[in-house]
CSV table of C-alpha atoms and ligand atoms in Angstrom, one decimal:
chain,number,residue,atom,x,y,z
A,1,UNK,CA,-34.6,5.6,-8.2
A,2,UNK,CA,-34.6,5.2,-4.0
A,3,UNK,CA,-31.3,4.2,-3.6
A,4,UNK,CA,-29.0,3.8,-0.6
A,5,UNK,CA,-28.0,6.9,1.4
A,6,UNK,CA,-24.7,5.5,2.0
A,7,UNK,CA,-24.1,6.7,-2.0
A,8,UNK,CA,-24.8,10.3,-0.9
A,9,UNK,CA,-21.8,11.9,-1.6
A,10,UNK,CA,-20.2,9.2,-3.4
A,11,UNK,CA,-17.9,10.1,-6.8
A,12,UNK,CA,-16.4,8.2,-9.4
A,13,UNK,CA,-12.4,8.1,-9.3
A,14,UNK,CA,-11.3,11.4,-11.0
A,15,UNK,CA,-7.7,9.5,-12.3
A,16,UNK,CA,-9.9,6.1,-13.4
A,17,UNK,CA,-12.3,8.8,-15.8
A,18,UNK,CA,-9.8,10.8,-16.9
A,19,UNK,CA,-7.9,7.7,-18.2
A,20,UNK,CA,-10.9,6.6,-19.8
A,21,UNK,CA,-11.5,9.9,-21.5
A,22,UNK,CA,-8.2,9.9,-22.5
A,23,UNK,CA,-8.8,6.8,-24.0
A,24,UNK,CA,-11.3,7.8,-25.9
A,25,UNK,CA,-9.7,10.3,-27.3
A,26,UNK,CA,-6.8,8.1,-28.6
A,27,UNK,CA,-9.6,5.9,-30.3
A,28,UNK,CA,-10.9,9.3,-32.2
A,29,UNK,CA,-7.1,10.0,-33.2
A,30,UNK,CA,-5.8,12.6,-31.1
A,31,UNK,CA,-2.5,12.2,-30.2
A,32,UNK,CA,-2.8,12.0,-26.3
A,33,UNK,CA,-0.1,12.6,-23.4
A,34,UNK,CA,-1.4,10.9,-20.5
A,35,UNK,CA,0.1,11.9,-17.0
A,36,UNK,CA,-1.9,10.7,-15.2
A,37,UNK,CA,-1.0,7.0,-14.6
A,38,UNK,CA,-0.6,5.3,-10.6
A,39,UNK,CA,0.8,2.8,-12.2
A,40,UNK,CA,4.1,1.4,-14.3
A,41,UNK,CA,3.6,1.3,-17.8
A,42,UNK,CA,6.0,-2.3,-18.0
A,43,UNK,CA,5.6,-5.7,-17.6
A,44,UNK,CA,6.0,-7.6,-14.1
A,45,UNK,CA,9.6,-9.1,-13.6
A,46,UNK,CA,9.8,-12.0,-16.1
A,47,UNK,CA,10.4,-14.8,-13.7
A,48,UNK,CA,6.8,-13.7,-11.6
A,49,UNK,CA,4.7,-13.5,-15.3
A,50,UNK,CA,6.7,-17.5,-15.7
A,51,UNK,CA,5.6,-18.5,-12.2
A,52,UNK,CA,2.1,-17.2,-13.1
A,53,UNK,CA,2.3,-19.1,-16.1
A,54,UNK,CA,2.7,-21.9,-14.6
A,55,UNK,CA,0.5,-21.9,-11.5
A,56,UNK,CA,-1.9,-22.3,-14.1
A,57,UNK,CA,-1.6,-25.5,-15.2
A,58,UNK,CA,-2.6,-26.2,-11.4
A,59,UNK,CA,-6.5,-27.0,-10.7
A,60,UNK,CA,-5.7,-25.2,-7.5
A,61,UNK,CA,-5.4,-22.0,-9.0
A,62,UNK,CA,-9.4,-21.8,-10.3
A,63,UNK,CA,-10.6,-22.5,-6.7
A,64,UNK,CA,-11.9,-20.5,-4.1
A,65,UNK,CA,-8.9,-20.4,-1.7
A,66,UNK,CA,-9.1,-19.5,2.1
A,67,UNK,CA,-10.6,-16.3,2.7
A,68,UNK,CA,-7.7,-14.5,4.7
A,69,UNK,CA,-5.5,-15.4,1.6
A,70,UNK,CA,-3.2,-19.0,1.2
A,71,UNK,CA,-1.5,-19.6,5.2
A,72,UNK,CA,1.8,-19.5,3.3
A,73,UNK,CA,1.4,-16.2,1.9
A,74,UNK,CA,0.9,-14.5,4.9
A,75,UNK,CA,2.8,-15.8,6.5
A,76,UNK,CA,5.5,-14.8,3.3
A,77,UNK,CA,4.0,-11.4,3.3
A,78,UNK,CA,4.4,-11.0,7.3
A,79,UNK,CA,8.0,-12.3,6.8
A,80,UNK,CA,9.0,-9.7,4.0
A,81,UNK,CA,7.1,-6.9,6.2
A,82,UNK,CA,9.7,-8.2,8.9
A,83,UNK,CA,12.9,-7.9,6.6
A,84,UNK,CA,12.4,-4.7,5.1
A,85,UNK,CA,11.2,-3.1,8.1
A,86,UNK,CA,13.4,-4.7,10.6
A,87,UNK,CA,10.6,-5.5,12.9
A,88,UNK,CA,9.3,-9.0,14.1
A,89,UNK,CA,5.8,-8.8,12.8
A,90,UNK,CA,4.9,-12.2,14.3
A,91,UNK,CA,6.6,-11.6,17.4
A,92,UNK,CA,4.2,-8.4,17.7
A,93,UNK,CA,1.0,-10.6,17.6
A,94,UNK,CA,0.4,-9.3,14.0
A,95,UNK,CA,-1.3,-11.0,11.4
A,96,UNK,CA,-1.5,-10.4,7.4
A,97,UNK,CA,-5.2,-9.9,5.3
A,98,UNK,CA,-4.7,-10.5,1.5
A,99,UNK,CA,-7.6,-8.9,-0.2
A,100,UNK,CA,-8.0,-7.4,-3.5
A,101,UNK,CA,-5.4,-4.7,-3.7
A,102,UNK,CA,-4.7,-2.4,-1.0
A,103,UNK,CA,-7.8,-0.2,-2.3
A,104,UNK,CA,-9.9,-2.8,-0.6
A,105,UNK,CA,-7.7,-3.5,2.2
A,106,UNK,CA,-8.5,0.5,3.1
A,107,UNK,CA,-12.2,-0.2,3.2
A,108,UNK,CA,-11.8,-3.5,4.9
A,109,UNK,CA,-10.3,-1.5,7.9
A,110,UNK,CA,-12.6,1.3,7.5
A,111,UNK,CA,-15.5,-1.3,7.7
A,112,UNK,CA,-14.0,-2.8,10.6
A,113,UNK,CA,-13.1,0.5,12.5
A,114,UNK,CA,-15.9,3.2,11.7
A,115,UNK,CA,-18.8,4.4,13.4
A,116,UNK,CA,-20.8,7.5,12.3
A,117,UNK,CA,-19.2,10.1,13.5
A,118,UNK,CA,-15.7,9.1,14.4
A,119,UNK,CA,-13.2,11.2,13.1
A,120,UNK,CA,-10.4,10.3,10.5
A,121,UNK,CA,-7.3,12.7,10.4
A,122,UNK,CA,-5.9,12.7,7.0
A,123,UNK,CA,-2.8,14.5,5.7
A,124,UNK,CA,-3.6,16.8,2.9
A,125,UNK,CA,-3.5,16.3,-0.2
A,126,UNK,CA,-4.3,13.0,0.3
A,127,UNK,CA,-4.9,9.7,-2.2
A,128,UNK,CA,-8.4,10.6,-3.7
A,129,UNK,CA,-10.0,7.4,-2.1
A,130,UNK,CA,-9.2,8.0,1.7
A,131,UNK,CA,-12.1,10.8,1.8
A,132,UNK,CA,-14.6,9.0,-0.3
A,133,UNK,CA,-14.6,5.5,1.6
A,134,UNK,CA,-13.9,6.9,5.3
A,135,UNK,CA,-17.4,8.8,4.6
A,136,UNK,CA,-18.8,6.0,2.8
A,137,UNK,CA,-18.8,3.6,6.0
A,138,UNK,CA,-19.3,7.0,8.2
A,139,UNK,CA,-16.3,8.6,9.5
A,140,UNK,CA,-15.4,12.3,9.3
A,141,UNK,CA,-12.0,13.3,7.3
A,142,UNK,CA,-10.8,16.0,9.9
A,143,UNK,CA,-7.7,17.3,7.3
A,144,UNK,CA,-4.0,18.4,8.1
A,145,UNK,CA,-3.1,20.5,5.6
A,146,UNK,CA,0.4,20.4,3.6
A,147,UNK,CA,1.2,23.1,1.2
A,148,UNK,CA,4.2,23.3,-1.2
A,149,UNK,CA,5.8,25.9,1.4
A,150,UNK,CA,6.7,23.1,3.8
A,151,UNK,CA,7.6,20.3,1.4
A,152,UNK,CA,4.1,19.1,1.6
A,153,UNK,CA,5.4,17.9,5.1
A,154,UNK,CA,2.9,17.9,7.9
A,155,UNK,CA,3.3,19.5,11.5
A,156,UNK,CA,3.4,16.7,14.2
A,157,UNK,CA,1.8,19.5,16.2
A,158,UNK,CA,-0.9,19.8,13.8
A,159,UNK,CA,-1.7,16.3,13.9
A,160,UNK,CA,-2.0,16.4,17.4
A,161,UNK,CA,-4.1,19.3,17.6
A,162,UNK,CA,-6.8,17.8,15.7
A,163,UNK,CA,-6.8,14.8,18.1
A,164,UNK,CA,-9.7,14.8,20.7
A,165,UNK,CA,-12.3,12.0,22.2
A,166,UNK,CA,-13.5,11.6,18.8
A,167,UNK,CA,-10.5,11.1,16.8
A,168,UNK,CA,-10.8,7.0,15.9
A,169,UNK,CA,-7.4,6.8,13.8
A,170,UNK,CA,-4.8,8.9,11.8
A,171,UNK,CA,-4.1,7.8,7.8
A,172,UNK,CA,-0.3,8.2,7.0
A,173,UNK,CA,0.8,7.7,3.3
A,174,UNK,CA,4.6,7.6,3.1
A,175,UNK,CA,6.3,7.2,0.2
A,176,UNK,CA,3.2,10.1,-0.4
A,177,UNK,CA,0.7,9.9,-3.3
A,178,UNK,CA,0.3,12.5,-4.5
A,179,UNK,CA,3.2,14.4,-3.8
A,180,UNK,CA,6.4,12.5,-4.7
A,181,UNK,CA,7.9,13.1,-0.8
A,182,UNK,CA,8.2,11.0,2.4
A,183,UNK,CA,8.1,11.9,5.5
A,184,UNK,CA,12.2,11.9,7.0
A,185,UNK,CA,12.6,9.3,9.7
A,186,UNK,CA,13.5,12.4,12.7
A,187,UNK,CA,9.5,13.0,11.7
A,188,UNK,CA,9.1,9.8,12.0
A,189,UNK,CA,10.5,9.6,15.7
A,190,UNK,CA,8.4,12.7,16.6
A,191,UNK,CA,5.2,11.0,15.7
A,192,UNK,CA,5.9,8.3,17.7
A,193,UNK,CA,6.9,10.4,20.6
A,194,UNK,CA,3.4,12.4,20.1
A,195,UNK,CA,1.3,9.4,18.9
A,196,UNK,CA,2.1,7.6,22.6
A,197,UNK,CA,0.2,9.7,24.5
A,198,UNK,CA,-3.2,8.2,22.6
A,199,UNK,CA,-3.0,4.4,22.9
A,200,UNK,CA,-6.8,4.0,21.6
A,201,UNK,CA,-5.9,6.1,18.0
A,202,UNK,CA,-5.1,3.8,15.4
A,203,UNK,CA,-2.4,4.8,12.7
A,204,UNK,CA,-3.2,3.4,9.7
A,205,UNK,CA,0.3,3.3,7.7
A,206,UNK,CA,0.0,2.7,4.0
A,207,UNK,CA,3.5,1.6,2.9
A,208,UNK,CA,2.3,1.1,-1.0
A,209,UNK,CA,5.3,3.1,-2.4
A,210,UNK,CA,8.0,1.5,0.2
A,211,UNK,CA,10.0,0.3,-3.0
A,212,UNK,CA,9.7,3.1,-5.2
A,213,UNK,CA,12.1,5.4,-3.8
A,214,UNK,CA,14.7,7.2,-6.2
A,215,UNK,CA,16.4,9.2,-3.7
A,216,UNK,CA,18.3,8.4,-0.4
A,217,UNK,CA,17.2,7.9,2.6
A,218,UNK,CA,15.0,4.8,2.2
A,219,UNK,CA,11.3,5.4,4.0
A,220,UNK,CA,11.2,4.4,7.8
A,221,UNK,CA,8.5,4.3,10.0
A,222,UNK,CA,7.3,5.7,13.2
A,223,UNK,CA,6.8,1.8,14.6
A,224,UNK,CA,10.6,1.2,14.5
A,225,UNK,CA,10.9,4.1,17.2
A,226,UNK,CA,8.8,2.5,19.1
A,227,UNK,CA,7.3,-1.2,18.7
A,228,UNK,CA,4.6,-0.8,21.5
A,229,UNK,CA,2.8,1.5,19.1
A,230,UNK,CA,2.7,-1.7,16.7
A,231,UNK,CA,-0.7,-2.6,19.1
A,232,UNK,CA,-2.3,0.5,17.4
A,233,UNK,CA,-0.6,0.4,13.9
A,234,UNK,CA,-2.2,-1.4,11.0
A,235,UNK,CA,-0.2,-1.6,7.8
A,236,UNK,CA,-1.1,-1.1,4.1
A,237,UNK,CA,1.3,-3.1,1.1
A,238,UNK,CA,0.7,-4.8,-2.2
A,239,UNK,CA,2.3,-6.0,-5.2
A,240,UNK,CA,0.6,-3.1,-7.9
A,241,UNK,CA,3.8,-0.8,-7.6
A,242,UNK,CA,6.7,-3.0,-6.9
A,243,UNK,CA,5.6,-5.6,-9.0
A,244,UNK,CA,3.6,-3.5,-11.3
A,245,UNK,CA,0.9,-5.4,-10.7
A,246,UNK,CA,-2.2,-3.6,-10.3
A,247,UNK,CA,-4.1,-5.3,-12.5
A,248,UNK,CA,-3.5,-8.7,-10.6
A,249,UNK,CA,-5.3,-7.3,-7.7
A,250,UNK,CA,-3.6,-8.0,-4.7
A,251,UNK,CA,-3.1,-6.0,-1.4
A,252,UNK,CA,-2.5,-7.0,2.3
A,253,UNK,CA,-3.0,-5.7,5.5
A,254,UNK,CA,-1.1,-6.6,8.7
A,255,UNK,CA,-2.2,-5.7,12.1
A,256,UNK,CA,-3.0,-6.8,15.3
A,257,UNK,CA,-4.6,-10.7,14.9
A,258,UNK,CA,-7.9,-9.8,17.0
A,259,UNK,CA,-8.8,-7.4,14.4
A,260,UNK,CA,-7.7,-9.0,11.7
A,261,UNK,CA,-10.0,-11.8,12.2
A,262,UNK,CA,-13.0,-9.6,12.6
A,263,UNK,CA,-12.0,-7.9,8.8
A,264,UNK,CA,-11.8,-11.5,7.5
A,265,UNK,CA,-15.6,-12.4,8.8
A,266,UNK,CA,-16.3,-9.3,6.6
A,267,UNK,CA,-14.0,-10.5,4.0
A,268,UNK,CA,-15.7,-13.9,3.7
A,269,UNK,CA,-18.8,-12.5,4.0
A,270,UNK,CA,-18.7,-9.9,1.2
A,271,UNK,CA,-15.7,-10.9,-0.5
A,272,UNK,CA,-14.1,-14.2,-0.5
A,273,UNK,CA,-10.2,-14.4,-0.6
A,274,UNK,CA,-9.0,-12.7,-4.1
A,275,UNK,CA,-7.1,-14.4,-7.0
A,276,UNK,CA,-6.1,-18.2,-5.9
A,277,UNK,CA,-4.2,-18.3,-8.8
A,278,UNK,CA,-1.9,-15.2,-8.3
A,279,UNK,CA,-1.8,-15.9,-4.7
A,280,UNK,CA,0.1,-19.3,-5.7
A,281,UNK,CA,2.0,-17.0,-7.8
A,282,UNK,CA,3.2,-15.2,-5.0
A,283,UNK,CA,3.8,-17.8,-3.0
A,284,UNK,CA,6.2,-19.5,-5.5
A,285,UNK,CA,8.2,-16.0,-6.4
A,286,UNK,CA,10.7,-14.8,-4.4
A,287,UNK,CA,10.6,-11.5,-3.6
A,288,UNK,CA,14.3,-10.3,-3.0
A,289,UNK,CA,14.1,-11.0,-6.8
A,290,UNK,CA,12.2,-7.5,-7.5
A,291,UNK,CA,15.0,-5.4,-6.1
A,292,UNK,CA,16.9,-5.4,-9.3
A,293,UNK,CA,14.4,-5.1,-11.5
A,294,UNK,CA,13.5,-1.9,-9.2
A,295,UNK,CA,16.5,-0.4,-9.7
A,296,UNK,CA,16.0,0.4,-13.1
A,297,UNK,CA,12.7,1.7,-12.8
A,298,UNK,CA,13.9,3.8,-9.6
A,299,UNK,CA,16.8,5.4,-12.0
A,300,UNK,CA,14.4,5.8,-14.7
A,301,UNK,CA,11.6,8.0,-12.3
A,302,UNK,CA,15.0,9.9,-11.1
A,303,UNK,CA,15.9,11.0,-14.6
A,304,UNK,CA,12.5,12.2,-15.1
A,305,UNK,CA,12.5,14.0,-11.8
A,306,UNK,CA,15.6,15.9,-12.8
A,307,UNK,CA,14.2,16.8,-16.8
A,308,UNK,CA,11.3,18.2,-14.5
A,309,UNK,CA,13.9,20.6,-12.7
A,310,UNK,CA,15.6,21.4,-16.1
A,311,UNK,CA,12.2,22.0,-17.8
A,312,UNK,CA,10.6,24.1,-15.2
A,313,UNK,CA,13.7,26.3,-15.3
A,314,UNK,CA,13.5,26.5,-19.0
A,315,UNK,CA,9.9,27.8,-18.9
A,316,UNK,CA,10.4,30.4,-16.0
A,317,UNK,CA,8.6,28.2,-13.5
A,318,UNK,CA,11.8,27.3,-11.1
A,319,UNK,CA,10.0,28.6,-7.9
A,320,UNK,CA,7.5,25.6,-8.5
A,321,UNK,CA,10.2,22.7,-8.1
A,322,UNK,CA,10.4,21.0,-4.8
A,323,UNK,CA,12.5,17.8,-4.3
A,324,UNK,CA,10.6,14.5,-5.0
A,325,UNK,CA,11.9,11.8,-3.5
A,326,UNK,CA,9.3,8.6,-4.2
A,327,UNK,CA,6.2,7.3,-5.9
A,328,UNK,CA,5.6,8.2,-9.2
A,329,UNK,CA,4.5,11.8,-9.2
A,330,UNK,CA,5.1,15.4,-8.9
A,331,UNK,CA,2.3,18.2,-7.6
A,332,UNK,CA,2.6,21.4,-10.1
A,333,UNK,CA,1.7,24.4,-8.5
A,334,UNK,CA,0.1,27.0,-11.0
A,335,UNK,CA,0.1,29.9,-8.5
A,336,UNK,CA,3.5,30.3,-9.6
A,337,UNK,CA,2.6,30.1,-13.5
A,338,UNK,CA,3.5,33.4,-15.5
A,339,UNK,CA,0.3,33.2,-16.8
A,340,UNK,CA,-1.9,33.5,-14.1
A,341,UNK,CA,0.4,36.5,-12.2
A,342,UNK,CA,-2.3,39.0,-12.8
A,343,UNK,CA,-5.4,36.7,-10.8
A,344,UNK,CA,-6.1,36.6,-7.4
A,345,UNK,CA,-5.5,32.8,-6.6
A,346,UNK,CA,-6.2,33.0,-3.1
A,347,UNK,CA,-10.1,33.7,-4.1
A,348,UNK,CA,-9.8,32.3,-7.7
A,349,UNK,CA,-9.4,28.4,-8.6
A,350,UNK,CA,-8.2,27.8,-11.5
A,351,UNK,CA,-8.2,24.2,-11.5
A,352,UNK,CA,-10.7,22.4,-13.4
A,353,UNK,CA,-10.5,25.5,-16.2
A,354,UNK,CA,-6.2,24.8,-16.9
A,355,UNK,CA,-7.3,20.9,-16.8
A,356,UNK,CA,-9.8,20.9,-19.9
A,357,UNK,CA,-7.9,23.6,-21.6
A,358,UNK,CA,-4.1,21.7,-21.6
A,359,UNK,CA,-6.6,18.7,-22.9
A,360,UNK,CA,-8.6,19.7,-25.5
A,361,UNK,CA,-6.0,22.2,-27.1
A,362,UNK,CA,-2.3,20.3,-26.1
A,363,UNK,CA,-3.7,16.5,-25.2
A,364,UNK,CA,-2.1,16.3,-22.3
A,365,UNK,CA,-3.2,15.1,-19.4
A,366,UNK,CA,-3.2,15.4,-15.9
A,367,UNK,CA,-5.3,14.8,-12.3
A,368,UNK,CA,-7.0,18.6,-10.8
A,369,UNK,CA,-5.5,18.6,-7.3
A,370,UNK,CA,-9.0,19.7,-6.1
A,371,UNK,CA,-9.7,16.1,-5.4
A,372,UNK,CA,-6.9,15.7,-3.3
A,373,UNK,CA,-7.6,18.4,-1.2
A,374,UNK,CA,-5.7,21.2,-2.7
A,375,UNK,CA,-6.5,23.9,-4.9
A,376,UNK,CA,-4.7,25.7,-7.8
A,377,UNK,CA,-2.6,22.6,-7.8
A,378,UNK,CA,-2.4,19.6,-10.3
A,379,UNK,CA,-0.8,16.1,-10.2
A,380,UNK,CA,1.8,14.8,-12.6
A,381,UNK,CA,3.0,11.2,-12.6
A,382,UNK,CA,6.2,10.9,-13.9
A,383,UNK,CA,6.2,7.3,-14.8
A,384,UNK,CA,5.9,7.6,-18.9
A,385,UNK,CA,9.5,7.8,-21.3
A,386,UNK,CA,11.5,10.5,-20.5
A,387,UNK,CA,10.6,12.0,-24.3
A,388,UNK,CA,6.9,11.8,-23.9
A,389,UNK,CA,7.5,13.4,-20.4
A,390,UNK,CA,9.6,15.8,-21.4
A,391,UNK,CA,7.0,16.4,-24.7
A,392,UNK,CA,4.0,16.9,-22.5
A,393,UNK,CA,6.0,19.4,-20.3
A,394,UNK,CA,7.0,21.3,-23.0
A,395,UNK,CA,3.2,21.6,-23.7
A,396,UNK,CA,1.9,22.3,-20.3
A,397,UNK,CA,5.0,24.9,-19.2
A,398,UNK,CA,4.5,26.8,-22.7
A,399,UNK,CA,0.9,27.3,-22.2
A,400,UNK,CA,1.8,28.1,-18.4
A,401,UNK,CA,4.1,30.6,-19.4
A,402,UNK,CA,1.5,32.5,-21.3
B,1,LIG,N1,-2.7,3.7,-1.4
B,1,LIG,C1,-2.3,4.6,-2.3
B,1,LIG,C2,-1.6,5.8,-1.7
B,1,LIG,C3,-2.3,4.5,-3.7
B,1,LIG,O1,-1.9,5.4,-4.5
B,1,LIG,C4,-2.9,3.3,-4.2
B,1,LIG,C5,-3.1,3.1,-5.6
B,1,LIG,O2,-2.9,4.0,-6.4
B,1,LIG,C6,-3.4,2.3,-3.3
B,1,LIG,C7,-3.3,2.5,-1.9
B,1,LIG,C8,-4.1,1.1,-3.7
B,1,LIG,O3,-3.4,0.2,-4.5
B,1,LIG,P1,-4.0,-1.1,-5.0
B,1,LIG,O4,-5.4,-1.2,-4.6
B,1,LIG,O5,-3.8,-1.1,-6.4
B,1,LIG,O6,-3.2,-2.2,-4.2
């Protein structure tokens, strides 16, 4: 089959197939331990699943809506980017896409931005889809690498480094996926100091994990140092972790209205505005509402954080803790496995190998940190009960241990 070279390259979500081979799995009977969810395994606040429930009576809600998403909703969205970020959004000239979850907000500004060639600095390890759909519309992921030894925080010097007469924007993730950290705000205010001296890079900021955050300080941002660099700044948000709602598919971007309007040509054209009837949803629910039902899911991701401490100690593994902070997961570094002392894991990668064997002999399991850009490594999302967490631990440290 000829297909498209734009699929060159092009790989199926490693954390969407291992949750389907997981699945299958379950369905033959083997008790599974899945840790690898990005998202919460509850229900939606009760009074948002009601005011779904009851935008549905409304013909309204089966219709094609506008293609930028309902006026009132960005507008709401703009206005809650304004609150909780303590910058005037409109005032800035921005305006707000809704799409189809923030996944295809990404690609929206990708398809909007990217030529071949331009260059993309990414902060390793990154979310697995950055890579795949900046080369899909023809951009070049020019990585900054983060390790464990620095708190998987990157070097402001670093970033700038990379930065030449190619460099078309700069993808920032914090609260971070995949590591559980976010960046502090004096970072935050050296960015911005560095980022000023290159008004035509764009920052793409995705804010995704702004609510889940089980550890003081809340996340700032490098735009509330400095709102001039809002004319550069395009911002990523959604409803599938605060609301745990990623099944409702909604995202929004904000940014600058000029090219804002161009992404919703390319919206309407490929797309169409997403789900009228979660969109009147939205409009109807009001959003300080979440807080509270936050807190409980922020103390329950800080309990499991601290069981992760208390079980790496058990299992001899200490020197692999680092402080998480946000998001739902944690990065486990094997080079510090007893079990693997004796190999060379500068030259070795042991990866893929630990993945299958903690799944087909233990039934746990959990994302191979190759795809985000980091070997030796894997991901762990702490989001499950505290037992089944704690379960699955004991499993994967044991084997680690040797
Ligand atoms: N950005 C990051 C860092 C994510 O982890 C995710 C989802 O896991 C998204 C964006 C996309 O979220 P959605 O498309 O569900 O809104």
């Amino acid at each position: 089959m000829k297909l498209s070279t734009r699929l060159n390259g092009l790989q199926e979500s490693i954390t969407l197939k291992l949750n389907s081979l997981a699945q299958d799995y379950q369905k033959a009977g083997k008790t599974i331990y899945n840790l690898t969810a990005g998202q919460l395994p509850v229900k939606p606040p009760q009074i948002f699943v009601e005011t779904l429930r009851n935008e549905a009576l409304f013909l309204r809600s089966f219709q094609y809506g506008p293609v930028a998403g309902f006026p009132e909703l960005r507008e709401k969205f703009l206005a809650h980017l304004s609150n909780t970020r303590k910058v005037d959004f409109q005032k800035a000239g921005y305006d707000c896409l809704v799409s189809n979850g923030a996944k295809h907000s990404f690609a929206n500004v990708m398809a909007a931005l990217l030529n071949a060639g331009d260059e993309v600095i990414t902060i390793s390890p990154y979310w697995i889809s950055y890579p795949q759909v900046i080369q899909y519309y023809g951009g070049k992921l020019i990585d900054v690498k983060t390790s464990f030894h620095s708190g998987f925080i990157p070097n402001v010097s670093e970033i700038e480094h990379k930065i030449n007469e190619k460099t078309k924007m700069i993808v920032l993730n914090s609260p971070n996926n995949p590591t559980g950290v976010l960046y502090s705000d004096s970072w935050m205010k050296e960015f911005a100091t560095m980022i000023k001296k290159y008004p035509d890079v764009w920052i793409v900021s995705d804010e995704i994990y702004h609510d889940i955050v089980y550890f003081d300080p809340a996340p700032t941002y490098f735009y509330q140092h400095d709102e001039s660099l809002l004319k550069q700044t395009i911002i990523l948000e959604g409803i599938s972790k605060n609301l745990a709602s990623t099944g409702l598919r909604i995202g929004f971007c904000a940014g600058p209205r000029e090219l804002l309007r161009q992404m919703e040509l390319l919206q309407g054209q490929l797309t169409s505005g997403p789900s009228s009837l979660v969109q009147r949803a939205l409009i109807e629910y009001d959003f300080k509402e979440y807080q509270d039902y936050l807190n409980s899911i922020n103390d329950h991701l800080r309990k499991n954080a601290d069981a992760l401490k208390v079980k790496l100690k058990e299992y001899d593994m200490a020197s692999a803790w680092y402080q998480t902070t946000s998001a739902f997961y944690f990065m486990l570094d094997l080079t510090n496995a007893p079990r693997y002392k004796k190999l060379d894991l500068n030259t070795q990668d042991i990866t893929e190998e630990f993945c299958q064997k903690i799944l087909d002999e233990e039934g746990v399991v959990v994302v191979p940190g190759n795809d985000f850009g980091l070997r030796n490594v894997v991901r762990l999302s702490i989001v499950t009960s505290k037992e089944n967490l704690e379960t699955a631990l004991d499993k994967v440290l044991k084997y680690l241990k040797g």
